[in-house]
XYZ file of C-alpha atoms in Angstrom:
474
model
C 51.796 -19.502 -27.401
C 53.061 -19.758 -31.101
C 52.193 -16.330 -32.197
C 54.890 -15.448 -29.095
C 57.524 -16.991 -30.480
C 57.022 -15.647 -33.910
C 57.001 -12.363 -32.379
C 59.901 -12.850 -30.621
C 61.310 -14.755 -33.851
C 60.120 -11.706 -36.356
C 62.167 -8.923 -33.657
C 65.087 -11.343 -33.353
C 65.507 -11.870 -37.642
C 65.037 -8.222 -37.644
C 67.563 -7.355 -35.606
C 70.280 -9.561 -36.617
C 69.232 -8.993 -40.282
C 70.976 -5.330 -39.694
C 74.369 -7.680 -38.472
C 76.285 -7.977 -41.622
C 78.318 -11.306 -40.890
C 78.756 -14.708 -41.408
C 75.947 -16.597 -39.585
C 77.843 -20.005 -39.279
C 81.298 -17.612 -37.701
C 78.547 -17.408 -35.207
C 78.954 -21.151 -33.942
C 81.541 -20.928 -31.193
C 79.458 -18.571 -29.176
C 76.517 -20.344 -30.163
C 77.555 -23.496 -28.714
C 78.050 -21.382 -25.147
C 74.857 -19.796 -25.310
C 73.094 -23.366 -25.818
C 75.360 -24.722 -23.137
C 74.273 -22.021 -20.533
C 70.679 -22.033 -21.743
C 70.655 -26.041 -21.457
C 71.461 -25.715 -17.815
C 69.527 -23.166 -16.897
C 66.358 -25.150 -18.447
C 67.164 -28.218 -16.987
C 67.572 -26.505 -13.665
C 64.026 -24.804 -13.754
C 62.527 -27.985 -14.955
C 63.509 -29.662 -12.178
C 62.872 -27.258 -9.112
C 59.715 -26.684 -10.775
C 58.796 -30.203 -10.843
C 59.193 -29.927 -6.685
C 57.742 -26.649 -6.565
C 54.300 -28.308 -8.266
C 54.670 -31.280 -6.401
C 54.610 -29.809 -3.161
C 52.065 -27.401 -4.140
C 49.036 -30.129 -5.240
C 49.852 -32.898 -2.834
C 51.515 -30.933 0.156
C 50.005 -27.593 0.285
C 48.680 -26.886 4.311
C 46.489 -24.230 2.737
C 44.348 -26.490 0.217
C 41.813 -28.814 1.843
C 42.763 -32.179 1.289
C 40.716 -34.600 4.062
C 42.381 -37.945 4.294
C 44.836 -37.828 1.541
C 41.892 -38.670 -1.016
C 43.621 -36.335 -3.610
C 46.073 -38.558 -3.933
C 43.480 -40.220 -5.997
C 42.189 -37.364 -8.138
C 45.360 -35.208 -8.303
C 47.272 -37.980 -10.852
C 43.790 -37.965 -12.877
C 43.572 -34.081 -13.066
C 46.708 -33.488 -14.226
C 46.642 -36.627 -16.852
C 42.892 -35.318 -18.467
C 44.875 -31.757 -18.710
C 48.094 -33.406 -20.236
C 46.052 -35.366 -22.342
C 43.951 -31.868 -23.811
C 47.390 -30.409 -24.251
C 49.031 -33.015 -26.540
C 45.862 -33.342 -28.562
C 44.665 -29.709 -28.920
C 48.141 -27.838 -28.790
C 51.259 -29.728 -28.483
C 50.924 -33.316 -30.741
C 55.072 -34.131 -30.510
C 55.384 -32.937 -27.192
C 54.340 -36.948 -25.834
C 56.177 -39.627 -24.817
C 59.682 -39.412 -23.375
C 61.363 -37.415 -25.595
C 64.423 -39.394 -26.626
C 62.452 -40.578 -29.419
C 61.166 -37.481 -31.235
C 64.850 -36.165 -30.936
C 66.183 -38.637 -32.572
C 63.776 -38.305 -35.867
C 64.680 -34.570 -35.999
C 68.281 -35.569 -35.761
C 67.924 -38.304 -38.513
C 65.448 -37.115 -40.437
C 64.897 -32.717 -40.313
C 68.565 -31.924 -39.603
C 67.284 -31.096 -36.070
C 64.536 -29.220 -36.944
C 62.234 -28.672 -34.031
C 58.878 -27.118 -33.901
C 59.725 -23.653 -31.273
C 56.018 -24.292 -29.903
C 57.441 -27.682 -28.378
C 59.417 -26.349 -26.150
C 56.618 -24.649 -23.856
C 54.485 -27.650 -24.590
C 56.923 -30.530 -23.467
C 57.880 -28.426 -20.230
C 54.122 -28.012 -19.108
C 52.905 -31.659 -20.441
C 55.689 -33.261 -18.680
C 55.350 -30.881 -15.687
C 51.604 -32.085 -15.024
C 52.161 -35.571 -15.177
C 55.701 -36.108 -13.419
C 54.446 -32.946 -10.694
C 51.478 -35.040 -10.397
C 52.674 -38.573 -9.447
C 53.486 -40.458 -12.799
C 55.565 -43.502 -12.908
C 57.812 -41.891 -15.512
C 61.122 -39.799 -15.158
C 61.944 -36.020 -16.065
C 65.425 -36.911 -17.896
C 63.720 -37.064 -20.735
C 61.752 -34.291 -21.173
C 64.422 -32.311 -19.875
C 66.927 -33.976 -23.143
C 64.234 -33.200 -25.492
C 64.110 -29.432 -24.377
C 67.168 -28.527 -24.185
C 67.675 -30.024 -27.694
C 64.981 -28.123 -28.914
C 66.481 -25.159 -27.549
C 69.741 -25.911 -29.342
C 67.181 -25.912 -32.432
C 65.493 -22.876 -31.890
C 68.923 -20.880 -31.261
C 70.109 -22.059 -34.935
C 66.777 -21.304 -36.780
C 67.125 -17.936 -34.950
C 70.381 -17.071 -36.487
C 69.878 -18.846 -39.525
C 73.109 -21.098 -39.302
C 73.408 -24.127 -41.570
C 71.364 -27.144 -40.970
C 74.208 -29.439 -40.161
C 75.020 -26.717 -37.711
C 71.519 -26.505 -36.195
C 71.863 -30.774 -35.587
C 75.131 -29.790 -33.945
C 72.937 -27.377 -31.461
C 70.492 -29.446 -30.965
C 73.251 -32.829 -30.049
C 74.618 -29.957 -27.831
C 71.561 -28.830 -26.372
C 70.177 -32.871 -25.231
C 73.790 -33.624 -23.906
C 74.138 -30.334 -21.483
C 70.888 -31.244 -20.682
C 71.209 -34.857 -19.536
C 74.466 -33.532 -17.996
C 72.817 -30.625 -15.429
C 69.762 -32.985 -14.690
C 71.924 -36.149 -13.294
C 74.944 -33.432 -12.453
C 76.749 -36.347 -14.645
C 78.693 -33.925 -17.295
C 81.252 -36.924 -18.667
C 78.048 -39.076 -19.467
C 76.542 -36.358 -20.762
C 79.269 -35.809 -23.646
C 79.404 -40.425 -23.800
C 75.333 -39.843 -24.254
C 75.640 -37.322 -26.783
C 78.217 -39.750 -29.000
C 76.849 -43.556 -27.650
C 73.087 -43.000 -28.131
C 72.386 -39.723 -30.021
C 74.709 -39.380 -33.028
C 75.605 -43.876 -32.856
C 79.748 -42.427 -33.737
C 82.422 -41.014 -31.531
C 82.637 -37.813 -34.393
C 85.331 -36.073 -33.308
C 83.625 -32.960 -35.594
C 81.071 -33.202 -32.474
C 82.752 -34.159 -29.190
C 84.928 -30.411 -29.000
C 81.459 -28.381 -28.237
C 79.863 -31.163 -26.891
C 82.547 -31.101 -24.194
C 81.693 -27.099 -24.202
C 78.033 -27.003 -23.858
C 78.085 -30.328 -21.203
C 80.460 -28.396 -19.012
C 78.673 -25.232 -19.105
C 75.472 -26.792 -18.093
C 76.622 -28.626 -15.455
C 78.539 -25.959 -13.874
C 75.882 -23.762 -13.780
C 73.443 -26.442 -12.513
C 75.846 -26.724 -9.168
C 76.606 -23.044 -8.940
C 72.546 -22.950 -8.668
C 71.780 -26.610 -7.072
C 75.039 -27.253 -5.198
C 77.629 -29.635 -6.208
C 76.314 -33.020 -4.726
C 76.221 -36.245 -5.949
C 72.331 -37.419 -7.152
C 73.009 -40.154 -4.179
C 74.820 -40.128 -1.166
C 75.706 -44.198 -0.477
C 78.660 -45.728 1.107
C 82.072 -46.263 -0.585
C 81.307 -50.341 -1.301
C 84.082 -52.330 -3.096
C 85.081 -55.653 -4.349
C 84.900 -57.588 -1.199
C 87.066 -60.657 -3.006
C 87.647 -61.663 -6.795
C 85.115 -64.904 -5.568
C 82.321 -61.640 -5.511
C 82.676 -61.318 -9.586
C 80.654 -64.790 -9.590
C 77.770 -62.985 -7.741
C 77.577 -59.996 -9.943
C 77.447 -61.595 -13.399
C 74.421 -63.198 -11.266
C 72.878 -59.738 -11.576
C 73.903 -59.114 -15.293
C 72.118 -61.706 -16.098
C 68.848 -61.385 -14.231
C 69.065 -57.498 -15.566
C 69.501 -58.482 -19.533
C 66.709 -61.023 -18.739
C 64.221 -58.703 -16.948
C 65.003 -56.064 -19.504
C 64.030 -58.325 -22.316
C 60.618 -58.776 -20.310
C 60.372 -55.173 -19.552
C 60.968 -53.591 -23.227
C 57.981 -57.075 -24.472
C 55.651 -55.814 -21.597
C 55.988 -51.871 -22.767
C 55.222 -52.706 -26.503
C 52.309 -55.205 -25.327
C 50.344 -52.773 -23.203
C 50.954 -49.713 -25.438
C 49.521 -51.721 -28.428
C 46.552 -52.852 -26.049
C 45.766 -49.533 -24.431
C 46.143 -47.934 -28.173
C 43.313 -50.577 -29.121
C 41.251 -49.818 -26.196
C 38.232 -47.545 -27.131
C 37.770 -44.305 -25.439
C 35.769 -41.012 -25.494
C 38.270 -39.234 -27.098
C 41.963 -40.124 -28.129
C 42.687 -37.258 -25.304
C 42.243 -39.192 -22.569
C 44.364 -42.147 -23.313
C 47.121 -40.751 -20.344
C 43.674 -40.802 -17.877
C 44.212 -44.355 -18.005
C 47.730 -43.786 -16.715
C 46.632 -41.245 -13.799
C 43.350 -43.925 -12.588
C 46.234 -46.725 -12.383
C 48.317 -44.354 -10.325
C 45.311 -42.785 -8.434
C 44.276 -46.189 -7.493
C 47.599 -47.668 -6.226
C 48.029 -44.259 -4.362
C 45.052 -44.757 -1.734
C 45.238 -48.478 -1.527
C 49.141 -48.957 -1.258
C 51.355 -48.428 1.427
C 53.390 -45.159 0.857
C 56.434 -46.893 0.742
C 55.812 -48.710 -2.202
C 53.644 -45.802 -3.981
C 55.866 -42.511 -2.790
C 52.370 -41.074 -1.819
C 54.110 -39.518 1.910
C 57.233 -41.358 1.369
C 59.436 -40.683 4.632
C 63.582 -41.634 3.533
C 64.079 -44.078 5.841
C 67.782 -43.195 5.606
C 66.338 -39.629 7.357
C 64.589 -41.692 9.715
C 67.633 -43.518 10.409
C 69.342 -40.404 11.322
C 66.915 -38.498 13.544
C 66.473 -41.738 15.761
C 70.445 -41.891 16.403
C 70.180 -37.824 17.042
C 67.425 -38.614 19.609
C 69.366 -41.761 20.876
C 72.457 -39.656 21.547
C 70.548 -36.516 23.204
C 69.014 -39.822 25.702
C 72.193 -40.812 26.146
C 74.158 -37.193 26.781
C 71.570 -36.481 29.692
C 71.222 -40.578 31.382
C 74.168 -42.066 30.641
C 76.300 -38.914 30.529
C 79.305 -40.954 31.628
C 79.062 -44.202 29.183
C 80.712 -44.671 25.636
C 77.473 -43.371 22.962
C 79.158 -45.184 20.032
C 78.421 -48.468 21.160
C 74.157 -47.240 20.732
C 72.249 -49.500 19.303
C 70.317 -48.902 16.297
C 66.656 -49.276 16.086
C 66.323 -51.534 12.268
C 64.294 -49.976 9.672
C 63.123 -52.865 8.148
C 60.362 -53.292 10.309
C 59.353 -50.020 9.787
C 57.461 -50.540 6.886
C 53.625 -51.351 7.205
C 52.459 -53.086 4.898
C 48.384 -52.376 5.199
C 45.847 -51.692 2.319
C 44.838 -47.497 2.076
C 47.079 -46.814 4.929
C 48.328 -43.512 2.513
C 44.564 -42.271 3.486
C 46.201 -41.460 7.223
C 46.629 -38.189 7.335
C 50.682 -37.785 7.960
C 52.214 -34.487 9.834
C 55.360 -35.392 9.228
C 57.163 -32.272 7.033
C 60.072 -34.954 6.206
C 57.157 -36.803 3.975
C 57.662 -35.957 0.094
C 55.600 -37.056 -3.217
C 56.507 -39.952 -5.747
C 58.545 -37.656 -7.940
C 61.031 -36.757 -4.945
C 60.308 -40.324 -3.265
C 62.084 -42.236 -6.663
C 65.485 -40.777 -5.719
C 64.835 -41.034 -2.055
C 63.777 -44.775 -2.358
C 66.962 -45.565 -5.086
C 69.021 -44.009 -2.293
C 67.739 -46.120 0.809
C 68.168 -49.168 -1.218
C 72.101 -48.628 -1.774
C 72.631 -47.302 1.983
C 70.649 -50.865 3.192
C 67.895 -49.193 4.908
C 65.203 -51.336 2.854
C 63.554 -54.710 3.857
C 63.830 -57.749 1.062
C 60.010 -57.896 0.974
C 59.967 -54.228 0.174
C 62.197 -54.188 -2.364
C 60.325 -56.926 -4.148
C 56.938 -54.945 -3.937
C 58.807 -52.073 -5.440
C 60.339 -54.128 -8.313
C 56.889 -55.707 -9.444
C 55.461 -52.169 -9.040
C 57.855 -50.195 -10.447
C 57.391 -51.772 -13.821
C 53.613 -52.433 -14.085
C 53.607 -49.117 -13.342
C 55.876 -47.617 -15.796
C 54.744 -50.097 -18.151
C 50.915 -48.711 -17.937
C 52.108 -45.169 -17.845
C 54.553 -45.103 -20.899
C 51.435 -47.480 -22.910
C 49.030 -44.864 -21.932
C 50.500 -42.415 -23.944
C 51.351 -40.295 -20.317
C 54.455 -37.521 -21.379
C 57.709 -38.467 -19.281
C 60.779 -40.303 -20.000
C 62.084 -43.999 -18.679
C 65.748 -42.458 -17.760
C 64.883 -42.992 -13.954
C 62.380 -45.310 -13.634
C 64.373 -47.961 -15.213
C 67.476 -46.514 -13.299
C 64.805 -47.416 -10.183
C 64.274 -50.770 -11.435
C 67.766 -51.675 -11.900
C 68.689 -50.796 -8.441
C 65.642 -53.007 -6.853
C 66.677 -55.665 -9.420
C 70.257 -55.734 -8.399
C 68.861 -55.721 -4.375
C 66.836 -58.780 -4.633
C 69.924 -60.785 -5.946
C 72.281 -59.579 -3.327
C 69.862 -59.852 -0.900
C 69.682 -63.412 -1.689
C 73.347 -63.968 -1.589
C 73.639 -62.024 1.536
C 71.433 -65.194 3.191
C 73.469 -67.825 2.003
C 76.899 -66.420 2.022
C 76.721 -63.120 3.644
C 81.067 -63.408 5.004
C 81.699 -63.832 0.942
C 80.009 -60.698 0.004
C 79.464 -56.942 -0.088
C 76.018 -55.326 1.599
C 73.075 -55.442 -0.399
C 73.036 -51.920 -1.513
C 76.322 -52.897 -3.393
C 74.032 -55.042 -5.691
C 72.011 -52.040 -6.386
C 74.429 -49.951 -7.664
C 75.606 -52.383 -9.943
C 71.825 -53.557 -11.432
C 71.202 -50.087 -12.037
C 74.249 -49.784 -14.682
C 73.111 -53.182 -15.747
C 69.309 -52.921 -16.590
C 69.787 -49.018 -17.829
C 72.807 -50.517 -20.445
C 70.175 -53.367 -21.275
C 67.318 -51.291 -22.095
C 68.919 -48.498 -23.216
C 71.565 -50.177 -25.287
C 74.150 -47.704 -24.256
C 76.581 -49.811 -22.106
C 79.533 -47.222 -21.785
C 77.102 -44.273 -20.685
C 75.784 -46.445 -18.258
C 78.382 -47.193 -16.500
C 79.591 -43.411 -16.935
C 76.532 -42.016 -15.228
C 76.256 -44.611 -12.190
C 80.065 -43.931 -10.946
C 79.226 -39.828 -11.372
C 75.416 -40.029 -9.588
C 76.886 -41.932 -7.003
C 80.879 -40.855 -6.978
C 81.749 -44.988 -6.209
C 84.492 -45.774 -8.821
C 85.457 -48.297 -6.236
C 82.954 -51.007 -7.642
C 83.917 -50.289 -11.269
C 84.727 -53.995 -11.892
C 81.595 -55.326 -10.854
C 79.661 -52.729 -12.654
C 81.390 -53.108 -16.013
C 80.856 -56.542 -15.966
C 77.213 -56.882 -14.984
């Protein structure tokens, strides 16, 4: 894999070698090419995430009796992962964010070319194969890289190279979320710690290219479609510093618990240092047979899609018997008794082609939470799940980023508290789902210390500006 792109590199020098002109006069049309590049990656990345997905948990042609490869799949794909990272790819682990940062800081955004291949296939394996971690980060990191790799190419000046990469990660976080304004706030909150306006010009560039092209190939949607909700009274403020609070708090416990186990799991003594993401995939495999799906997102079924086929079939009942009578007063069956919560009922074999894997499932799960289709005792299960797995996961060494996961546990954070207010003063206050929208700004500002792209990138995945307030005070 690295002798291809040296090949590729060698041709490349060659030709442009025979170019007589200023490398760095270069940079305008560099910063396009990254921009287009970054949203094609992040694009491929992600339908290729589904593609695998589908194909090792979901494929009719592969004989899986009783869903037992739930079990084995996550451990497959977390021994290969692991023999990747240790043999070929060594800075290709974790989520991403991290490594580009120290090539930012420290090589001028220098990035090994090899990297690129090697964070797309480690991160494919593990997030394709049922992880608790998110492909935002991976998807920063390569893109970045790819901003690197351009520069080395044409042999620009380092500064310009870290401009490239900065370039590269924001485009990137801007086609994966469809979010290009948080994308540029990412770029200049978290990456570069300044608002340079040397930087923000082809930031800007390369964030709108990406996410352009991501909707000219993915459609222009929103990452969730919820309901408009808005500041039901100024009284609701109260209510939602209520959930700033419990978010900074659970963060604080969240960020202790991800040091502790990584440190632990680092100490523990294995084989061979390769198989420390195993211990990631046997956590997953486990809670994957003896979990109900809707906690695991083993054969998650939306319940948001189930909500809408039964008032389909309600209305087709009530066209042909009650042809005569008013349909829109049809009652609605409620979901939250849908959920069954019995030990290895994932091992039932499901026929249902609406069913997806835990990759698709964390989106479709964030989205049934702010549209109210999920029961309190659910969303508690998926709160203390949520982040002992994660936790386990990211301390296992297991390639993926924390973008959505902790996304995920804001939104199940911010559900239990409105759920609770919604008992006791339920005329005072907005749906539940309201609460989730908000604790997802709020725990993704308190872990990833980036308050102004948080709030940036919940009102674009969800297009709500309606519940700014609330969200920019929680």
């Amino acid at each position: 894999m690295a002798n291809l792109f040296t090949n590729l590199n060698l041709k490349l020098n060659d030709l442009y070698k025979k170019i007589i002109i200023n490398p760095d006069a270069l940079l305008p049309f560099l910063i396009i090419l990254v921009g287009l590049l970054s949203g094609f990656a992040a694009v491929s990345f992600k339908v290729a995430i589904h593609l695998f997905e589908d194909l090792v948990f979901y494929d009719k042609t592969l004989p899986f009796a009783y869903n037992f490869h739930f079990f084995y799949i996550p451990l497959i794909c977390a021994f290969f992962s692991g023999l990747l990272l240790y043999y070929f790819f060594p800075e290709s682990g974790g989520g991403g964010i991290t490594q580009l940062k120290k090539a930012l800081y420290y090589n001028y955004g220098i990035i090994p070319s090899k990297e690129i291949i090697g964070k797309f296939l480690v991160a494919l394996l593990c997030i394709g194969g049922g992880m608790a971690v998110g492909p935002e980060g991976p998807t920063i990191f390569i893109c970045g890289a790819l901003g690197s790799w351009i520069g080395k190419i044409f042999h620009i000046k380092r500064s310009n190279i870290r401009s490239l990469v900065i370039c590269g990660a924001a485009g990137g976080l801007s086609a994966a979320f469809n979010t290009p304004i948080s994308g540029i706030m990412f770029a200049l909150e978290d990456l570069i710690g300044n608002f340079s306006t040397q930087i923000i010009g082809s930031t800007i560039i390369a964030c709108v290219l990406a996410s352009t092209l991501q909707r000219l190939l993915l459609g222009n949607m929103p990452s969730f479609v919820v309901p408009k909700y808005t500041l039901t009274q100024p009284l609701e403020l109260f209510f939602y510093l209520f959930v700033g609070l419990f978010c900074a708090l659970l963060a604080y416990f969240f960020i202790k618990l991800l040091l502790f186990l990584k440190n632990k799991i680092s100490a523990t003594n294995v084989p061979h240092k390769s198989l420390y993401p195993v211990i990631g995939g046997l956590f997953i495999g486990i809670c994957a047979i003896v979990l109900p799906p809707d906690i695991t997102g083993f054969n998650y079924i939306s319940k948001q899609q189930i909500k809408k086929n039964e008032t389909i079939e309600g209305l087709k009942k009530s066209a042909e018997f009650r042809k005569q009578e008013d349909i829109s007063e049809l009652e609605e069956i409620p979901h939250e008794a849908q959920t069954k919560f019995k030990l290895f009922s994932a091992l039932k074999k499901t026929n249902n082609d609406k069913s997806v894997g835990p990759a698709t499932a964390v989106y479709k799960q964030m989205e049934d939470v702010m549209t109210n289709n999920l029961s309190g005792k659910l969303i508690l299960f998926l709160l203390i799940y949520k982040i002992i797995a994660i936790a386990i996961c990211f301390g296992a060494g297991v390639p993926g980023g924390i973008f959505a996961p902790t996304i995920f546990i804001g939104a199940m954070a911010g559900a239990v508290i409105g759920y609770i207010v919604n008992i006791f003063v339920p005329h005072l206050t907005a749906d539940y789902g309201a609460y989730a929208l908000v604790g997802m700004g709020a725990f993704f500002a308190a872990v990833m210390k980036s308050p102004i792209t948080s709030i940036l990138i919940i009102f674009e995945m969800t297009h709500n500006y309606e519940i700014i307030l609330p969200l920019m005070l929680a």
